[in-house]
PDB file of C-alpha atoms in Angstrom:
ATOM      1  CA  UNK A   1       0.016   0.008   0.016  1.00 34.00           C
ATOM      2  CA  UNK A   2       2.738   2.396   0.801  1.00 34.00           C
ATOM      3  CA  UNK A   3       4.901   1.607  -2.222  1.00 34.00           C
ATOM      4  CA  UNK A   4       2.851   3.975  -4.372  1.00 32.00           C
ATOM      5  CA  UNK A   5       3.061   6.795  -1.886  1.00 32.00           C
ATOM      6  CA  UNK A   6       6.348   8.464  -2.810  1.00 31.00           C
ATOM      7  CA  UNK A   7       6.914  11.849  -1.259  1.00 32.00           C
ATOM      8  CA  UNK A   8       9.019  14.615  -2.661  1.00 30.00           C
ATOM      9  CA  UNK A   9       9.916  18.176  -1.700  1.00 30.00           C
ATOM     10  CA  UNK A  10       7.387  20.594  -2.909  1.00 33.00           C
ATOM     11  CA  UNK A  11       8.053  23.697  -4.947  1.00 31.00           C
ATOM     12  CA  UNK A  12       8.866  25.362  -1.534  1.00 35.00           C
ATOM     13  CA  UNK A  13      12.136  23.506  -1.569  1.00 37.00           C
ATOM     14  CA  UNK A  14      14.228  26.378  -0.376  1.00 39.00           C
ATOM     15  CA  UNK A  15      11.780  27.752   2.168  1.00 41.00           C
ATOM     16  CA  UNK A  16      11.341  26.507   5.713  1.00 43.00           C
ATOM     17  CA  UNK A  17       7.745  25.860   7.054  1.00 41.00           C
ATOM     18  CA  UNK A  18       6.533  27.245  10.245  1.00 38.00           C
ATOM     19  CA  UNK A  19       7.897  24.285  12.195  1.00 41.00           C
ATOM     20  CA  UNK A  20      11.284  24.576  10.394  1.00 47.00           C
ATOM     21  CA  UNK A  21      10.479  21.417   8.327  1.00 48.00           C
ATOM     22  CA  UNK A  22      10.535  21.352   4.530  1.00 49.00           C
ATOM     23  CA  UNK A  23       6.964  20.490   3.409  1.00 49.00           C
ATOM     24  CA  UNK A  24       6.338  17.292   1.571  1.00 47.00           C
ATOM     25  CA  UNK A  25       3.665  16.708  -1.118  1.00 49.00           C
ATOM     26  CA  UNK A  26       2.670  13.775  -3.386  1.00 46.00           C
ATOM     27  CA  UNK A  27       4.128  13.951  -6.898  1.00 50.00           C
ATOM     28  CA  UNK A  28       2.111  15.935  -9.396  1.00 56.00           C
ATOM     29  CA  UNK A  29       1.883  13.112 -11.932  1.00 52.00           C
ATOM     30  CA  UNK A  30       0.605  10.595  -9.408  1.00 56.00           C
ATOM     31  CA  UNK A  31      -2.932  10.950  -8.149  1.00 67.00           C
ATOM     32  CA  UNK A  32      -3.746   9.980  -4.565  1.00 71.00           C
ATOM     33  CA  UNK A  33      -6.468   7.475  -4.044  1.00 82.00           C
ATOM     34  CA  UNK A  34      -7.626   5.494  -1.081  1.00 86.00           C
ATOM     35  CA  UNK A  35      -8.457   1.778  -1.367  1.00 89.00           C
ATOM     36  CA  UNK A  36     -10.893   2.001   1.420  1.00 88.00           C
ATOM     37  CA  UNK A  37     -12.327   4.507   3.986  1.00 90.00           C
ATOM     38  CA  UNK A  38     -13.944   2.852   7.055  1.00 92.00           C
ATOM     39  CA  UNK A  39     -16.084   4.722   9.477  1.00 92.00           C
ATOM     40  CA  UNK A  40     -19.051   4.260  11.814  1.00 94.00           C
ATOM     41  CA  UNK A  41     -21.970   6.756  11.949  1.00 95.00           C
ATOM     42  CA  UNK A  42     -22.668   5.924  15.576  1.00 93.00           C
ATOM     43  CA  UNK A  43     -21.159   3.989  18.510  1.00 90.00           C
ATOM     44  CA  UNK A  44     -24.016   1.633  19.461  1.00 89.00           C
ATOM     45  CA  UNK A  45     -25.784  -1.538  18.311  1.00 90.00           C
ATOM     46  CA  UNK A  46     -29.264  -3.103  18.912  1.00 89.00           C
ATOM     47  CA  UNK A  47     -27.753  -6.578  19.431  1.00 89.00           C
ATOM     48  CA  UNK A  48     -25.317  -7.980  22.033  1.00 85.00           C
ATOM     49  CA  UNK A  49     -23.530 -10.744  20.024  1.00 83.00           C
ATOM     50  CA  UNK A  50     -21.270 -12.902  21.985  1.00 83.00           C
ATOM     51  CA  UNK A  51     -18.511 -12.718  19.422  1.00 82.00           C
ATOM     52  CA  UNK A  52     -18.566  -8.917  19.230  1.00 80.00           C
ATOM     53  CA  UNK A  53     -15.691  -7.078  20.884  1.00 76.00           C
ATOM     54  CA  UNK A  54     -17.675  -3.801  21.379  1.00 75.00           C
ATOM     55  CA  UNK A  55     -18.195  -2.596  25.021  1.00 70.00           C
ATOM     56  CA  UNK A  56     -21.519  -0.927  24.292  1.00 68.00           C
ATOM     57  CA  UNK A  57     -20.898   2.332  26.023  1.00 67.00           C
ATOM     58  CA  UNK A  58     -23.909   3.987  27.544  1.00 74.00           C
ATOM     59  CA  UNK A  59     -22.736   7.363  26.062  1.00 86.00           C
ATOM     60  CA  UNK A  60     -24.346   7.012  22.655  1.00 89.00           C
ATOM     61  CA  UNK A  61     -22.979   9.233  19.915  1.00 92.00           C
ATOM     62  CA  UNK A  62     -24.557   9.626  16.575  1.00 94.00           C
ATOM     63  CA  UNK A  63     -22.845  11.335  13.501  1.00 95.00           C
ATOM     64  CA  UNK A  64     -24.893  14.178  12.250  1.00 95.00           C
ATOM     65  CA  UNK A  65     -25.665  14.697   8.583  1.00 95.00           C
ATOM     66  CA  UNK A  66     -23.545  17.752   8.306  1.00 95.00           C
ATOM     67  CA  UNK A  67     -20.426  15.810   9.456  1.00 94.00           C
ATOM     68  CA  UNK A  68     -21.245  13.045   6.999  1.00 94.00           C
ATOM     69  CA  UNK A  69     -21.594  15.496   4.179  1.00 93.00           C
ATOM     70  CA  UNK A  70     -18.048  16.698   4.891  1.00 92.00           C
ATOM     71  CA  UNK A  71     -16.714  13.114   4.994  1.00 91.00           C
ATOM     72  CA  UNK A  72     -18.211  12.138   1.642  1.00 90.00           C
ATOM     73  CA  UNK A  73     -16.254  14.864   0.013  1.00 90.00           C
ATOM     74  CA  UNK A  74     -13.443  12.436   0.003  1.00 89.00           C
ATOM     75  CA  UNK A  75     -15.373  10.031  -2.382  1.00 89.00           C
ATOM     76  CA  UNK A  76     -13.593  11.247  -5.581  1.00 88.00           C
ATOM     77  CA  UNK A  77     -10.368   9.916  -3.986  1.00 89.00           C
ATOM     78  CA  UNK A  78     -11.788   6.456  -3.051  1.00 88.00           C
ATOM     79  CA  UNK A  79     -11.437   3.571  -5.408  1.00 86.00           C
ATOM     80  CA  UNK A  80     -14.517   1.836  -6.269  1.00 80.00           C
ATOM     81  CA  UNK A  81     -15.011  -1.888  -6.601  1.00 74.00           C
ATOM     82  CA  UNK A  82     -14.281  -1.925 -10.300  1.00 75.00           C
ATOM     83  CA  UNK A  83     -11.134   0.040  -9.682  1.00 73.00           C
ATOM     84  CA  UNK A  84      -9.674  -2.489  -7.259  1.00 76.00           C
ATOM     85  CA  UNK A  85     -10.751  -0.642  -4.121  1.00 78.00           C
ATOM     86  CA  UNK A  86     -13.147  -1.427  -1.346  1.00 84.00           C
ATOM     87  CA  UNK A  87     -15.038   1.954  -1.194  1.00 87.00           C
ATOM     88  CA  UNK A  88     -16.461   3.858   1.650  1.00 89.00           C
ATOM     89  CA  UNK A  89     -17.631   1.482   4.366  1.00 91.00           C
ATOM     90  CA  UNK A  90     -20.338   3.298   6.395  1.00 91.00           C
ATOM     91  CA  UNK A  91     -20.357   0.764   9.289  1.00 90.00           C
ATOM     92  CA  UNK A  92     -17.364  -1.114  10.680  1.00 84.00           C
ATOM     93  CA  UNK A  93     -18.433  -2.294  14.101  1.00 86.00           C
ATOM     94  CA  UNK A  94     -21.694  -0.767  15.052  1.00 91.00           C
ATOM     95  CA  UNK A  95     -25.256  -0.936  13.641  1.00 94.00           C
ATOM     96  CA  UNK A  96     -25.830   2.064  11.382  1.00 95.00           C
ATOM     97  CA  UNK A  97     -29.641   1.789  11.216  1.00 95.00           C
ATOM     98  CA  UNK A  98     -29.862   2.816  14.914  1.00 93.00           C
ATOM     99  CA  UNK A  99     -28.678   6.251  13.990  1.00 95.00           C
ATOM    100  CA  UNK A 100     -31.860   8.338  13.951  1.00 95.00           C
ATOM    101  CA  UNK A 101     -30.630  10.180  10.793  1.00 96.00           C
ATOM    102  CA  UNK A 102     -29.606   7.010   8.919  1.00 96.00           C
ATOM    103  CA  UNK A 103     -31.928   7.483   5.947  1.00 96.00           C
ATOM    104  CA  UNK A 104     -31.043  11.136   5.636  1.00 96.00           C
ATOM    105  CA  UNK A 105     -27.274  10.142   5.808  1.00 95.00           C
ATOM    106  CA  UNK A 106     -27.846   7.670   2.969  1.00 94.00           C
ATOM    107  CA  UNK A 107     -29.714  10.317   0.909  1.00 94.00           C
ATOM    108  CA  UNK A 108     -26.498  12.455   0.957  1.00 94.00           C
ATOM    109  CA  UNK A 109     -24.436   9.945  -1.032  1.00 93.00           C
ATOM    110  CA  UNK A 110     -24.284  11.255  -4.551  1.00 92.00           C
ATOM    111  CA  UNK A 111     -25.022   9.191  -7.568  1.00 90.00           C
ATOM    112  CA  UNK A 112     -21.302   9.237  -8.428  1.00 85.00           C
ATOM    113  CA  UNK A 113     -20.659   7.352  -5.208  1.00 84.00           C
ATOM    114  CA  UNK A 114     -22.925   4.442  -6.202  1.00 81.00           C
ATOM    115  CA  UNK A 115     -20.133   1.976  -6.728  1.00 82.00           C
ATOM    116  CA  UNK A 116     -18.191   3.083  -3.692  1.00 89.00           C
ATOM    117  CA  UNK A 117     -20.418   2.989  -0.713  1.00 91.00           C
ATOM    118  CA  UNK A 118     -21.791   0.138   1.436  1.00 91.00           C
ATOM    119  CA  UNK A 119     -22.792  -0.767   4.884  1.00 93.00           C
ATOM    120  CA  UNK A 120     -23.440  -3.872   7.052  1.00 93.00           C
ATOM    121  CA  UNK A 121     -26.591  -4.320   9.057  1.00 94.00           C
ATOM    122  CA  UNK A 122     -28.135  -7.042  11.221  1.00 92.00           C
ATOM    123  CA  UNK A 123     -31.675  -6.166  10.044  1.00 91.00           C
ATOM    124  CA  UNK A 124     -32.849  -6.367  13.602  1.00 92.00           C
ATOM    125  CA  UNK A 125     -34.378  -2.881  13.609  1.00 91.00           C
ATOM    126  CA  UNK A 126     -37.987  -2.688  12.761  1.00 93.00           C
ATOM    127  CA  UNK A 127     -38.215  -1.295   9.235  1.00 93.00           C
ATOM    128  CA  UNK A 128     -41.410  -0.300   7.530  1.00 95.00           C
ATOM    129  CA  UNK A 129     -41.911  -0.410   3.794  1.00 96.00           C
ATOM    130  CA  UNK A 130     -40.963   3.210   3.424  1.00 96.00           C
ATOM    131  CA  UNK A 131     -37.675   2.763   5.313  1.00 95.00           C
ATOM    132  CA  UNK A 132     -36.848  -0.235   3.233  1.00 94.00           C
ATOM    133  CA  UNK A 133     -37.506   1.546   0.002  1.00 95.00           C
ATOM    134  CA  UNK A 134     -35.246   4.433   1.121  1.00 95.00           C
ATOM    135  CA  UNK A 135     -32.330   1.957   1.565  1.00 94.00           C
ATOM    136  CA  UNK A 136     -33.120   0.356  -1.853  1.00 92.00           C
ATOM    137  CA  UNK A 137     -33.286   3.722  -3.597  1.00 92.00           C
ATOM    138  CA  UNK A 138     -30.152   5.050  -1.977  1.00 92.00           C
ATOM    139  CA  UNK A 139     -26.779   5.151  -3.766  1.00 89.00           C
ATOM    140  CA  UNK A 140     -25.511   2.151  -1.859  1.00 90.00           C
ATOM    141  CA  UNK A 141     -23.842  -0.437  -4.182  1.00 83.00           C
ATOM    142  CA  UNK A 142     -23.674  -3.189  -1.609  1.00 88.00           C
ATOM    143  CA  UNK A 143     -25.518  -4.165   1.549  1.00 90.00           C
ATOM    144  CA  UNK A 144     -23.977  -6.772   3.782  1.00 91.00           C
ATOM    145  CA  UNK A 145     -26.204  -8.595   6.280  1.00 90.00           C
ATOM    146  CA  UNK A 146     -24.645  -9.861   9.526  1.00 87.00           C
ATOM    147  CA  UNK A 147     -26.384 -12.924  10.936  1.00 81.00           C
TER     148      UNK A 147
END
């Protein structure tokens, strides 16, 4: 992974930065792409699986839509499945559907991100037909189901 990340001195070669260190950048002819970006949009789950390493803290935190909108700005730099990447993984450990703004979060994924975004769910949350249709109509390419 790090083989393709070769750093060189920027056009500020002869100048010192604020911290007295020469700044480094990626070469202009090599674009930077991430194979995967993993995140959770909350820190809780609606199940207590024996194999899970989560401690299920009582201090529940939910990512808001504004924060998610900032994060998805990285999508152009994330390789999609056809490009050899893994995409933007919206849930790594916790259950994303317990986030009260989950459907709104999904709605912020642009059409261009369709082959880049996915999540895992246990499907244990009660979902009415409207909720299920919102997931189906979102720009999610892959839905993993944990059983």
